[in-house]
mmCIF file of C-alpha atoms in Angstrom:
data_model
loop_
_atom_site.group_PDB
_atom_site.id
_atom_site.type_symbol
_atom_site.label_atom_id
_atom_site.label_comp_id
_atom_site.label_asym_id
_atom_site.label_seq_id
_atom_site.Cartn_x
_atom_site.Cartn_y
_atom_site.Cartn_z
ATOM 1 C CA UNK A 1 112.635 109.775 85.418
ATOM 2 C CA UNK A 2 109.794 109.833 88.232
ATOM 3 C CA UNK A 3 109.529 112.672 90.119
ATOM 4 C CA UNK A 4 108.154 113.914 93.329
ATOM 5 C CA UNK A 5 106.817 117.239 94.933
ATOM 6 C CA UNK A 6 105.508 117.877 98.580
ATOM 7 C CA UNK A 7 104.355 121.062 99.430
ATOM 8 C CA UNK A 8 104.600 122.436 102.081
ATOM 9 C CA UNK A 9 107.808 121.565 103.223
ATOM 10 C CA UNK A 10 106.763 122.469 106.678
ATOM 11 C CA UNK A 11 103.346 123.065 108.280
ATOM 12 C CA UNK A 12 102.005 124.628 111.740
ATOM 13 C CA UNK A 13 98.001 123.826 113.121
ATOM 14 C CA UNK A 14 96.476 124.280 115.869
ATOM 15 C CA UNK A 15 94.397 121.420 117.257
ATOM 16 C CA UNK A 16 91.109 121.014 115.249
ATOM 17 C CA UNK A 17 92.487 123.155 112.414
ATOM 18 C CA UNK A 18 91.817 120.855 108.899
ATOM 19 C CA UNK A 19 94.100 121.206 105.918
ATOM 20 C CA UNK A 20 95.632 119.571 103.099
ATOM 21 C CA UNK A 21 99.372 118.172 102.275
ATOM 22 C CA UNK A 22 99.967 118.032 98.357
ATOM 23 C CA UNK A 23 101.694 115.647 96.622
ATOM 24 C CA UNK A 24 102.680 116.465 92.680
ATOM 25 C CA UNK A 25 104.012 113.838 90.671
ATOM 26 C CA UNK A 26 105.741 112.962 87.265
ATOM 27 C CA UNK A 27 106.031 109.430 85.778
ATOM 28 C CA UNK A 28 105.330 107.295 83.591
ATOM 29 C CA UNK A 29 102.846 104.388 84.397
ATOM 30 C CA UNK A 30 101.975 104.811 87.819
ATOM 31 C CA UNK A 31 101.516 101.685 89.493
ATOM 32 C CA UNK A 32 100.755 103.000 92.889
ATOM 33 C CA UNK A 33 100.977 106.429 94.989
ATOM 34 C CA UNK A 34 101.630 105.825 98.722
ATOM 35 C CA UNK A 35 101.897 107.723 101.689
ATOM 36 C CA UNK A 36 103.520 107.049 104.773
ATOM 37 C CA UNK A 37 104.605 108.624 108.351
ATOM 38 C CA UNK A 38 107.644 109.445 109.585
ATOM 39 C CA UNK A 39 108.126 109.953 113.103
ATOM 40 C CA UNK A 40 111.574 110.983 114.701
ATOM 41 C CA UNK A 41 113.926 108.571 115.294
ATOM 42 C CA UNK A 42 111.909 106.388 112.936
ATOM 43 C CA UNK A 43 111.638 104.381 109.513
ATOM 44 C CA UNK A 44 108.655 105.652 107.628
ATOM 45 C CA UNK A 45 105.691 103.774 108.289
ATOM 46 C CA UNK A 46 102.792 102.990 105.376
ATOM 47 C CA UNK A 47 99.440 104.715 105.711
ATOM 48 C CA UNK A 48 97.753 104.250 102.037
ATOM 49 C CA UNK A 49 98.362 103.455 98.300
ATOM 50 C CA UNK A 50 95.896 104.913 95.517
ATOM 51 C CA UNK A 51 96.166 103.003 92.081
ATOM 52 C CA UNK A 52 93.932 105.272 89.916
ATOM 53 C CA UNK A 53 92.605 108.888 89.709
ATOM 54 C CA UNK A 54 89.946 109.347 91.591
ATOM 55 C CA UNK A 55 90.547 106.576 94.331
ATOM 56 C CA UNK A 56 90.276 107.360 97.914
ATOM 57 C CA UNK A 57 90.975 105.525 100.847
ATOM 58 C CA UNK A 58 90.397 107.010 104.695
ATOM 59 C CA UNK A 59 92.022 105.948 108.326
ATOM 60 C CA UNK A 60 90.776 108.025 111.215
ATOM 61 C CA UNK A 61 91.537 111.801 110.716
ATOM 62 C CA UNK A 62 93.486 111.234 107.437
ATOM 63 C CA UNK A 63 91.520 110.825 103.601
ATOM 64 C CA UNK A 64 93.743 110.222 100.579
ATOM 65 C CA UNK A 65 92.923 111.430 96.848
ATOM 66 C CA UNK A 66 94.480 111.082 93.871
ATOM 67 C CA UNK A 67 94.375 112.865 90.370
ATOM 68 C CA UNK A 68 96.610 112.351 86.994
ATOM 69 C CA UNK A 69 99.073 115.049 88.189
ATOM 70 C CA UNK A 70 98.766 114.585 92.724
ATOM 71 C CA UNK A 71 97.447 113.435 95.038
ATOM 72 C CA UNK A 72 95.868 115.210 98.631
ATOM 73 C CA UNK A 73 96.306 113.882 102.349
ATOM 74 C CA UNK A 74 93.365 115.770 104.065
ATOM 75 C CA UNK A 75 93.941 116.070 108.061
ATOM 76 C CA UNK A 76 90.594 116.771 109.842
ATOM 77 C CA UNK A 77 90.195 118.109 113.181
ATOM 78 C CA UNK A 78 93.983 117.100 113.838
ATOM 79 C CA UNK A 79 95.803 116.165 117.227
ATOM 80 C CA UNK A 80 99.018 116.880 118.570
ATOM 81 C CA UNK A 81 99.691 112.980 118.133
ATOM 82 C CA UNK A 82 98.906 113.735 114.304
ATOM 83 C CA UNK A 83 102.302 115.707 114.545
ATOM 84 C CA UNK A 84 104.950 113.744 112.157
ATOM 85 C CA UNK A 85 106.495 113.983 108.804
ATOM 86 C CA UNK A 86 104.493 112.643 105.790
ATOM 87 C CA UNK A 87 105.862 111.164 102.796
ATOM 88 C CA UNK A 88 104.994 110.804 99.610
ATOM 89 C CA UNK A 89 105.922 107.844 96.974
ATOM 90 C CA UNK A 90 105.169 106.638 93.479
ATOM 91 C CA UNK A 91 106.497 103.351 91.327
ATOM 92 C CA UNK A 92 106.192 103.531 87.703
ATOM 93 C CA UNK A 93 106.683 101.630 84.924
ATOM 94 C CA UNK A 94 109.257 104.048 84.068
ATOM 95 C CA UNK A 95 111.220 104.065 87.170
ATOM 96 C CA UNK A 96 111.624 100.632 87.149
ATOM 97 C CA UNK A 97 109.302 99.852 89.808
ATOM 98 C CA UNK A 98 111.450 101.648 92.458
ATOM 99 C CA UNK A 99 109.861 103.779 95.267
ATOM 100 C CA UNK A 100 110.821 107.198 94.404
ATOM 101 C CA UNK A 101 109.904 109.462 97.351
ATOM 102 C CA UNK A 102 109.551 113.119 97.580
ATOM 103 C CA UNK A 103 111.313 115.516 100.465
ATOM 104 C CA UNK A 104 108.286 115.004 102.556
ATOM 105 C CA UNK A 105 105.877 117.516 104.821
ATOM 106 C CA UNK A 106 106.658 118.278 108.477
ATOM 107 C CA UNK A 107 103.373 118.852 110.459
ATOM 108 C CA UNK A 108 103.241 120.067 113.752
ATOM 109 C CA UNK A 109 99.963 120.274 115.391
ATOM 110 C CA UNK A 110 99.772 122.422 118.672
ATOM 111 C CA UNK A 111 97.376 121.768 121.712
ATOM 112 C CA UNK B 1 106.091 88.971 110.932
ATOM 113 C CA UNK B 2 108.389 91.299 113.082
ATOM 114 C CA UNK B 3 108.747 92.983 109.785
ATOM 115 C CA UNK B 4 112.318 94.465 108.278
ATOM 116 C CA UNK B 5 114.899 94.480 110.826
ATOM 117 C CA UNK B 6 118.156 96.405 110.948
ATOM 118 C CA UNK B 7 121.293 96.477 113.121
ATOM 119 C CA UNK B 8 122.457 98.052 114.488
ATOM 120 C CA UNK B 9 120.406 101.160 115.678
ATOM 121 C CA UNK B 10 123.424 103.620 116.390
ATOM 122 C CA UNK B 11 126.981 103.180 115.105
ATOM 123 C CA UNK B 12 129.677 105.815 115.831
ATOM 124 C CA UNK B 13 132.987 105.207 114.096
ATOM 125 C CA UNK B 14 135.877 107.010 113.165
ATOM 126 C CA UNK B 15 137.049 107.939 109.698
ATOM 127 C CA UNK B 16 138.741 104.937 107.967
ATOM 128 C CA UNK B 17 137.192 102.617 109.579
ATOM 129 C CA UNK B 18 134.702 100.009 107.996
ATOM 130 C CA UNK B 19 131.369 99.905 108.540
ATOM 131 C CA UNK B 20 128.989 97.380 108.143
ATOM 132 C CA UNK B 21 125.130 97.551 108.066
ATOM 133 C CA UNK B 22 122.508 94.691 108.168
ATOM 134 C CA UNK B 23 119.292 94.116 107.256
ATOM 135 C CA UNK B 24 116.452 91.431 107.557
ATOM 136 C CA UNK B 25 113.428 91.763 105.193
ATOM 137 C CA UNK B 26 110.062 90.892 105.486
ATOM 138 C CA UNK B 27 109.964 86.930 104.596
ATOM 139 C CA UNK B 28 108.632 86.403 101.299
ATOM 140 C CA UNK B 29 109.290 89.607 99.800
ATOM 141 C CA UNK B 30 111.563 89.496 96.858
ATOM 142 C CA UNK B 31 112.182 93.011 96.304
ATOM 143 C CA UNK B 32 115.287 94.768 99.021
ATOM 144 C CA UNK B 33 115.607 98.585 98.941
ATOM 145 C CA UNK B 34 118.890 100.440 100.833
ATOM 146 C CA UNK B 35 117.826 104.269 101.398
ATOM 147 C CA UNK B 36 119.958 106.920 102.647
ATOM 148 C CA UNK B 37 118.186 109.905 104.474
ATOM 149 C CA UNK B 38 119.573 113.648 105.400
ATOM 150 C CA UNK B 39 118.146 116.428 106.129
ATOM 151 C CA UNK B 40 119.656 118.268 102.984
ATOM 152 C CA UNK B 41 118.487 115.222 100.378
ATOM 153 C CA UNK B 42 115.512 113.674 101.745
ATOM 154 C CA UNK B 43 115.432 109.651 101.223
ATOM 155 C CA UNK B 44 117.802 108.760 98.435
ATOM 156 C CA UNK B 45 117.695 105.256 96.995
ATOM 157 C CA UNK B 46 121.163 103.459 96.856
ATOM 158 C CA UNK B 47 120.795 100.195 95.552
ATOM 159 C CA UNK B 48 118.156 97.536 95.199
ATOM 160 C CA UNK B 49 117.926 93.629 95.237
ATOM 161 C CA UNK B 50 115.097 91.550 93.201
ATOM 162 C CA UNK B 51 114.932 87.952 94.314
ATOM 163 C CA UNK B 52 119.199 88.614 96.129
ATOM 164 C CA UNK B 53 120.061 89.905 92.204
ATOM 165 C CA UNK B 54 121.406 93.578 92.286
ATOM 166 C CA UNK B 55 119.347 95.053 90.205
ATOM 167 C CA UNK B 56 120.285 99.018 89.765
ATOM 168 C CA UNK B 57 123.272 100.223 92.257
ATOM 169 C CA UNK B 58 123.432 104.039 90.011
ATOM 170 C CA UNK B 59 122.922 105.548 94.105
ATOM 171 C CA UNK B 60 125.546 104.284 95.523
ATOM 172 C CA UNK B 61 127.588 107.253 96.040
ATOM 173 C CA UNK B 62 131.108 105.811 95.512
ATOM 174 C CA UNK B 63 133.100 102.823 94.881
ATOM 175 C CA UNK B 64 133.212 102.839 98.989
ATOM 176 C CA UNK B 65 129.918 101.786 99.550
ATOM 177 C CA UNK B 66 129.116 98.255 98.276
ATOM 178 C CA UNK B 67 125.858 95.610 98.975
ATOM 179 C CA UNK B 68 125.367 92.357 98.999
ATOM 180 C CA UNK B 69 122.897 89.653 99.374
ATOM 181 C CA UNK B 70 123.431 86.464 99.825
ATOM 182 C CA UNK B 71 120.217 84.764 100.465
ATOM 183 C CA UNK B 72 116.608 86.043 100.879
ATOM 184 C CA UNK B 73 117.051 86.793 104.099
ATOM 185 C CA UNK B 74 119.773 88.733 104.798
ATOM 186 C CA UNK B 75 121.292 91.621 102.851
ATOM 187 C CA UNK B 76 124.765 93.775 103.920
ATOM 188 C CA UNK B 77 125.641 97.571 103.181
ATOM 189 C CA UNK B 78 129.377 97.949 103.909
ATOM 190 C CA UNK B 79 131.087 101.594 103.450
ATOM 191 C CA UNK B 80 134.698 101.096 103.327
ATOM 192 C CA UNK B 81 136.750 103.695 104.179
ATOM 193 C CA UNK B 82 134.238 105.593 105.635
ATOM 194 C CA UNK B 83 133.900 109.158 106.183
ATOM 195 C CA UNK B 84 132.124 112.258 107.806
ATOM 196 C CA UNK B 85 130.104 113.042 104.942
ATOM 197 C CA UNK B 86 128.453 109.691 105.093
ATOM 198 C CA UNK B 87 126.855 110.140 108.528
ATOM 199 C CA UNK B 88 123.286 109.828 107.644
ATOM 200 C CA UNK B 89 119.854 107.417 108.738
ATOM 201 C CA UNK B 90 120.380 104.397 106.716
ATOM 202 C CA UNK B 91 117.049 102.346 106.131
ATOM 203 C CA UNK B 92 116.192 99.150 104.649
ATOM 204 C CA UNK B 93 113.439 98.793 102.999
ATOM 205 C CA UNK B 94 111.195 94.937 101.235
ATOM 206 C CA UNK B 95 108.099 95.078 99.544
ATOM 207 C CA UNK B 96 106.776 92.024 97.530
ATOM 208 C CA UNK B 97 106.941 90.549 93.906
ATOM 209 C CA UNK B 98 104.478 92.843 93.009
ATOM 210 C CA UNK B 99 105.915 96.002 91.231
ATOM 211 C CA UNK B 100 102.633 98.488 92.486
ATOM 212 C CA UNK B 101 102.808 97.425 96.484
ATOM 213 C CA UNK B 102 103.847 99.418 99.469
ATOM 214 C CA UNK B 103 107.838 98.961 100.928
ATOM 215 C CA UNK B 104 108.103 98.109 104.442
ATOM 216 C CA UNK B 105 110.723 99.901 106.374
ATOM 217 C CA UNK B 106 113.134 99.201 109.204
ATOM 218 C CA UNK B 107 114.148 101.652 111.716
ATOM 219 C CA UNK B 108 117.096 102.828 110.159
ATOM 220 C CA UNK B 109 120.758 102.771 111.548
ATOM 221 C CA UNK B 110 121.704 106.063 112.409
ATOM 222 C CA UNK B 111 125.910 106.411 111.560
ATOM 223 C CA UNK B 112 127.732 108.661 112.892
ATOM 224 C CA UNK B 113 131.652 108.904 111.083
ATOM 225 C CA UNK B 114 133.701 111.143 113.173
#
Protein backbone atom coordinates (compact mmCIF):
# COMPACT_ATOMS: atom_id res chain seq x y z
CA UNK A 1 0.00 0.00 0.00
CA UNK A 2 1.44 3.59 -1.01
CA UNK A 3 1.96 5.83 1.52
CA UNK A 4 2.40 9.46 2.16
CA UNK A 5 4.12 11.86 4.74
CA UNK A 6 4.13 15.79 4.84
CA UNK A 7 5.92 17.41 7.36
CA UNK A 8 5.21 19.98 8.72
CA UNK A 9 1.72 19.83 9.12
CA UNK A 10 1.67 23.52 9.56
CA UNK A 11 4.23 26.26 8.83
CA UNK A 12 4.66 30.15 9.78
CA UNK A 13 7.32 32.69 7.53
CA UNK A 14 7.79 35.83 7.38
CA UNK A 15 8.07 37.43 3.95
CA UNK A 16 11.51 36.63 2.34
CA UNK A 17 12.11 33.82 4.85
CA UNK A 18 13.17 30.46 2.46
CA UNK A 19 12.42 26.96 3.65
CA UNK A 20 11.57 23.59 2.70
CA UNK A 21 8.16 21.36 2.81
CA UNK A 22 9.04 17.49 2.90
CA UNK A 23 7.36 14.96 1.34
CA UNK A 24 8.24 11.07 2.47
CA UNK A 25 6.92 8.39 0.53
CA UNK A 26 6.37 4.51 0.37
CA UNK A 27 5.44 2.54 -2.79
CA UNK A 28 6.11 0.45 -5.04
CA UNK A 29 6.94 1.64 -8.66
CA UNK A 30 6.58 5.18 -8.60
CA UNK A 31 5.27 6.46 -11.67
CA UNK A 32 5.14 10.06 -10.74
CA UNK A 33 5.37 12.41 -7.47
CA UNK A 34 3.22 15.58 -7.79
CA UNK A 35 2.56 18.51 -5.93
CA UNK A 36 -0.21 20.73 -5.95
CA UNK A 37 -1.91 23.90 -4.08
CA UNK A 38 -4.70 24.13 -2.18
CA UNK A 39 -6.23 27.31 -1.53
CA UNK A 40 -9.43 27.76 0.71
CA UNK A 41 -12.52 27.18 -0.64
CA UNK A 42 -10.67 25.37 -3.42
CA UNK A 43 -9.88 22.00 -5.38
CA UNK A 44 -6.17 21.44 -5.32
CA UNK A 45 -4.51 22.81 -8.17
CA UNK A 46 -1.22 20.98 -9.99
CA UNK A 47 2.15 22.67 -9.64
CA UNK A 48 4.79 19.76 -10.70
CA UNK A 49 5.37 15.97 -11.21
CA UNK A 50 9.02 14.43 -10.78
CA UNK A 51 9.39 10.87 -12.45
CA UNK A 52 12.90 9.94 -11.18
CA UNK A 53 15.38 10.70 -8.33
CA UNK A 54 17.14 13.42 -8.90
CA UNK A 55 14.65 15.38 -11.25
CA UNK A 56 13.84 18.91 -10.62
CA UNK A 57 11.52 21.14 -12.06
CA UNK A 58 11.12 25.12 -10.90
CA UNK A 59 8.02 27.80 -11.28
CA UNK A 60 8.75 31.20 -9.82
CA UNK A 61 9.59 31.00 -6.04
CA UNK A 62 8.92 27.20 -5.83
CA UNK A 63 11.88 24.25 -6.95
CA UNK A 64 10.87 20.60 -6.67
CA UNK A 65 13.37 17.58 -5.86
CA UNK A 66 13.00 14.23 -5.59
CA UNK A 67 15.00 11.26 -3.98
CA UNK A 68 14.13 7.28 -3.62
CA UNK A 69 12.51 7.93 -0.19
CA UNK A 70 10.95 12.19 -0.74
CA UNK A 71 10.83 14.63 -2.30
CA UNK A 72 11.49 18.75 -1.25
CA UNK A 73 9.28 21.88 -2.32
CA UNK A 74 11.85 24.74 -1.67
CA UNK A 75 9.98 28.30 -1.18
CA UNK A 76 12.46 31.19 -1.78
CA UNK A 77 12.04 34.62 -0.69
CA UNK A 78 8.18 33.80 -0.21
CA UNK A 79 5.04 36.20 -0.39
CA UNK A 80 2.02 36.45 1.47
CA UNK A 81 0.25 35.28 -1.89
CA UNK A 82 2.59 32.09 -1.48
CA UNK A 83 0.26 31.43 1.62
CA UNK A 84 -1.83 28.03 0.79
CA UNK A 85 -1.84 24.42 1.59
CA UNK A 86 0.53 22.12 -0.40
CA UNK A 87 -0.07 18.66 -1.26
CA UNK A 88 1.73 15.94 -1.91
CA UNK A 89 0.86 12.77 -4.31
CA UNK A 90 2.38 9.61 -5.71
CA UNK A 91 0.88 6.70 -8.26
CA UNK A 92 2.54 3.46 -8.20
CA UNK A 93 2.48 0.44 -9.78
CA UNK A 94 1.41 -0.89 -6.58
CA UNK A 95 -1.41 1.32 -5.82
CA UNK A 96 -2.95 0.69 -8.86
CA UNK A 97 -2.20 3.85 -10.45
CA UNK A 98 -4.40 5.83 -7.98
CA UNK A 99 -3.32 9.28 -6.60
CA UNK A 100 -2.64 8.62 -3.07
CA UNK A 101 -2.14 11.99 -1.32
CA UNK A 102 -0.65 12.82 1.94
CA UNK A 103 -2.39 15.24 4.82
CA UNK A 104 -0.73 18.14 3.21
CA UNK A 105 1.39 21.42 4.64
CA UNK A 106 -0.36 24.65 5.64
CA UNK A 107 1.94 27.70 4.94
CA UNK A 108 1.27 30.97 6.01
CA UNK A 109 3.56 33.64 4.98
CA UNK A 110 3.27 37.05 6.89
CA UNK A 111 3.99 40.61 5.39
CA UNK B 1 -10.99 23.08 -21.75
CA UNK B 2 -12.95 24.62 -18.73
CA UNK B 3 -11.46 21.67 -17.03
CA UNK B 4 -13.47 19.25 -14.32
CA UNK B 5 -16.62 20.74 -13.34
CA UNK B 6 -18.81 20.01 -10.33
CA UNK B 7 -22.29 20.97 -9.09
CA UNK B 8 -23.24 22.07 -7.20
CA UNK B 9 -20.83 24.30 -5.08
CA UNK B 10 -22.84 24.27 -1.67
CA UNK B 11 -25.58 21.81 -0.75
CA UNK B 12 -27.26 21.93 2.71
CA UNK B 13 -29.68 19.10 3.38
CA UNK B 14 -31.21 17.50 6.14
CA UNK B 15 -30.62 14.00 7.44
CA UNK B 16 -32.49 11.40 5.29
CA UNK B 17 -32.55 13.11 2.56
CA UNK B 18 -30.73 12.13 -0.79
CA UNK B 19 -28.09 13.75 -2.14
CA UNK B 20 -26.78 13.85 -5.37
CA UNK B 21 -23.36 15.12 -6.66
CA UNK B 22 -22.13 15.71 -10.29
CA UNK B 23 -19.23 15.88 -12.03
CA UNK B 24 -17.82 16.75 -15.58
CA UNK B 25 -14.23 15.63 -16.41
CA UNK B 26 -11.74 16.93 -18.48
CA UNK B 27 -12.71 15.59 -22.19
CA UNK B 28 -10.53 12.91 -23.17
CA UNK B 29 -9.43 11.73 -19.96
CA UNK B 30 -10.35 8.20 -19.21
CA UNK B 31 -9.45 7.96 -15.72
CA UNK B 32 -12.52 9.67 -12.92
CA UNK B 33 -11.43 10.02 -9.27
CA UNK B 34 -14.31 10.91 -6.32
CA UNK B 35 -12.27 12.33 -3.16
CA UNK B 36 -13.64 13.13 0.09
CA UNK B 37 -11.75 15.85 2.19
CA UNK B 38 -11.98 16.75 6.18
CA UNK B 39 -10.05 18.30 8.23
CA UNK B 40 -9.56 15.12 10.50
CA UNK B 41 -8.65 12.67 7.24
CA UNK B 42 -7.13 14.74 4.69
CA UNK B 43 -8.27 13.73 0.93
CA UNK B 44 -9.60 10.20 0.99
CA UNK B 45 -10.19 8.42 -2.30
CA UNK B 46 -13.76 6.86 -2.66
CA UNK B 47 -14.10 5.32 -5.83
CA UNK B 48 -12.62 5.52 -9.28
CA UNK B 49 -13.80 5.10 -12.99
CA UNK B 50 -11.33 3.88 -15.98
CA UNK B 51 -12.85 4.48 -19.37
CA UNK B 52 -16.97 4.80 -17.16
CA UNK B 53 -15.82 1.04 -15.64
CA UNK B 54 -15.73 1.16 -11.73
CA UNK B 55 -12.68 0.13 -11.13
CA UNK B 56 -11.94 -0.05 -7.11
CA UNK B 57 -15.01 1.42 -4.87
CA UNK B 58 -13.00 -0.20 -1.27
CA UNK B 59 -13.54 3.99 -0.07
CA UNK B 60 -16.76 4.24 -0.26
CA UNK B 61 -17.68 4.43 3.26
CA UNK B 62 -21.02 2.54 3.24
CA UNK B 63 -23.55 0.86 1.22
CA UNK B 64 -25.15 4.65 1.28
CA UNK B 65 -22.88 6.15 -0.93
CA UNK B 66 -22.95 4.75 -4.51
CA UNK B 67 -21.32 6.14 -8.18
CA UNK B 68 -22.04 5.88 -11.38
CA UNK B 69 -20.99 6.70 -14.81
CA UNK B 70 -22.73 6.50 -17.57
CA UNK B 71 -20.78 7.96 -20.35
CA UNK B 72 -17.38 9.75 -20.52
CA UNK B 73 -18.68 12.69 -19.66
CA UNK B 74 -20.61 12.68 -16.84
CA UNK B 75 -20.20 10.75 -13.59
CA UNK B 76 -22.84 10.86 -10.29
CA UNK B 77 -22.00 10.40 -6.45
CA UNK B 78 -25.35 9.86 -4.70
CA UNK B 79 -25.39 9.35 -0.68
CA UNK B 80 -28.63 7.94 0.22
CA UNK B 81 -29.81 8.39 3.39
CA UNK B 82 -27.52 10.86 4.21
CA UNK B 83 -26.19 11.98 7.39
CA UNK B 84 -24.17 14.52 9.60
CA UNK B 85 -21.10 12.65 9.57
CA UNK B 86 -20.90 12.89 5.84
CA UNK B 87 -20.63 16.69 5.66
CA UNK B 88 -17.34 17.05 4.03
CA UNK B 89 -15.62 18.90 0.51
CA UNK B 90 -16.38 16.42 -2.09
CA UNK B 91 -14.01 16.73 -5.24
CA UNK B 92 -13.84 15.20 -8.52
CA UNK B 93 -10.98 14.56 -9.89
CA UNK B 94 -9.74 13.15 -14.30
CA UNK B 95 -6.40 12.65 -15.33
CA UNK B 96 -5.59 10.81 -18.66
CA UNK B 97 -4.91 7.18 -19.96
CA UNK B 98 -1.66 7.50 -18.76
CA UNK B 99 -1.14 5.79 -15.29
CA UNK B 100 2.09 8.42 -14.21
CA UNK B 101 0.10 11.94 -15.14
CA UNK B 102 -1.20 14.63 -12.90
CA UNK B 103 -5.34 14.57 -11.83
CA UNK B 104 -7.15 17.63 -12.52
CA UNK B 105 -9.50 18.78 -9.88
CA UNK B 106 -12.86 20.49 -9.62
CA UNK B 107 -13.81 22.82 -6.97
CA UNK B 108 -15.37 20.53 -4.78
CA UNK B 109 -19.05 20.56 -3.46
CA UNK B 110 -19.04 21.50 -0.05
CA UNK B 111 -22.23 19.32 1.85
CA UNK B 112 -23.51 20.25 4.62
CA UNK B 113 -26.14 17.27 6.31
CA UNK B 114 -27.89 18.82 9.15
Amino acid sequence: EDQVTQSPEALRLQEGESSSLNCSYTVSGLRGLFWYRQDPGKGPEFLFTLYSAGEEKEKERLKATLTKKESFLHITAPKPEDSATYLCAVRSSGGSYIPTFGRGTSLIVHP
Amino acid sequence: DAGVIQSPRHEVTEMGQEVTLRCKPISGHDYLFWYRQTMMRGLELLIYFNNNVPIDDSGMPEDRFSAKMPNASFSTLKIQPSEPRDSAVYFCASSSNREDTEAFFGQGTRLTVV
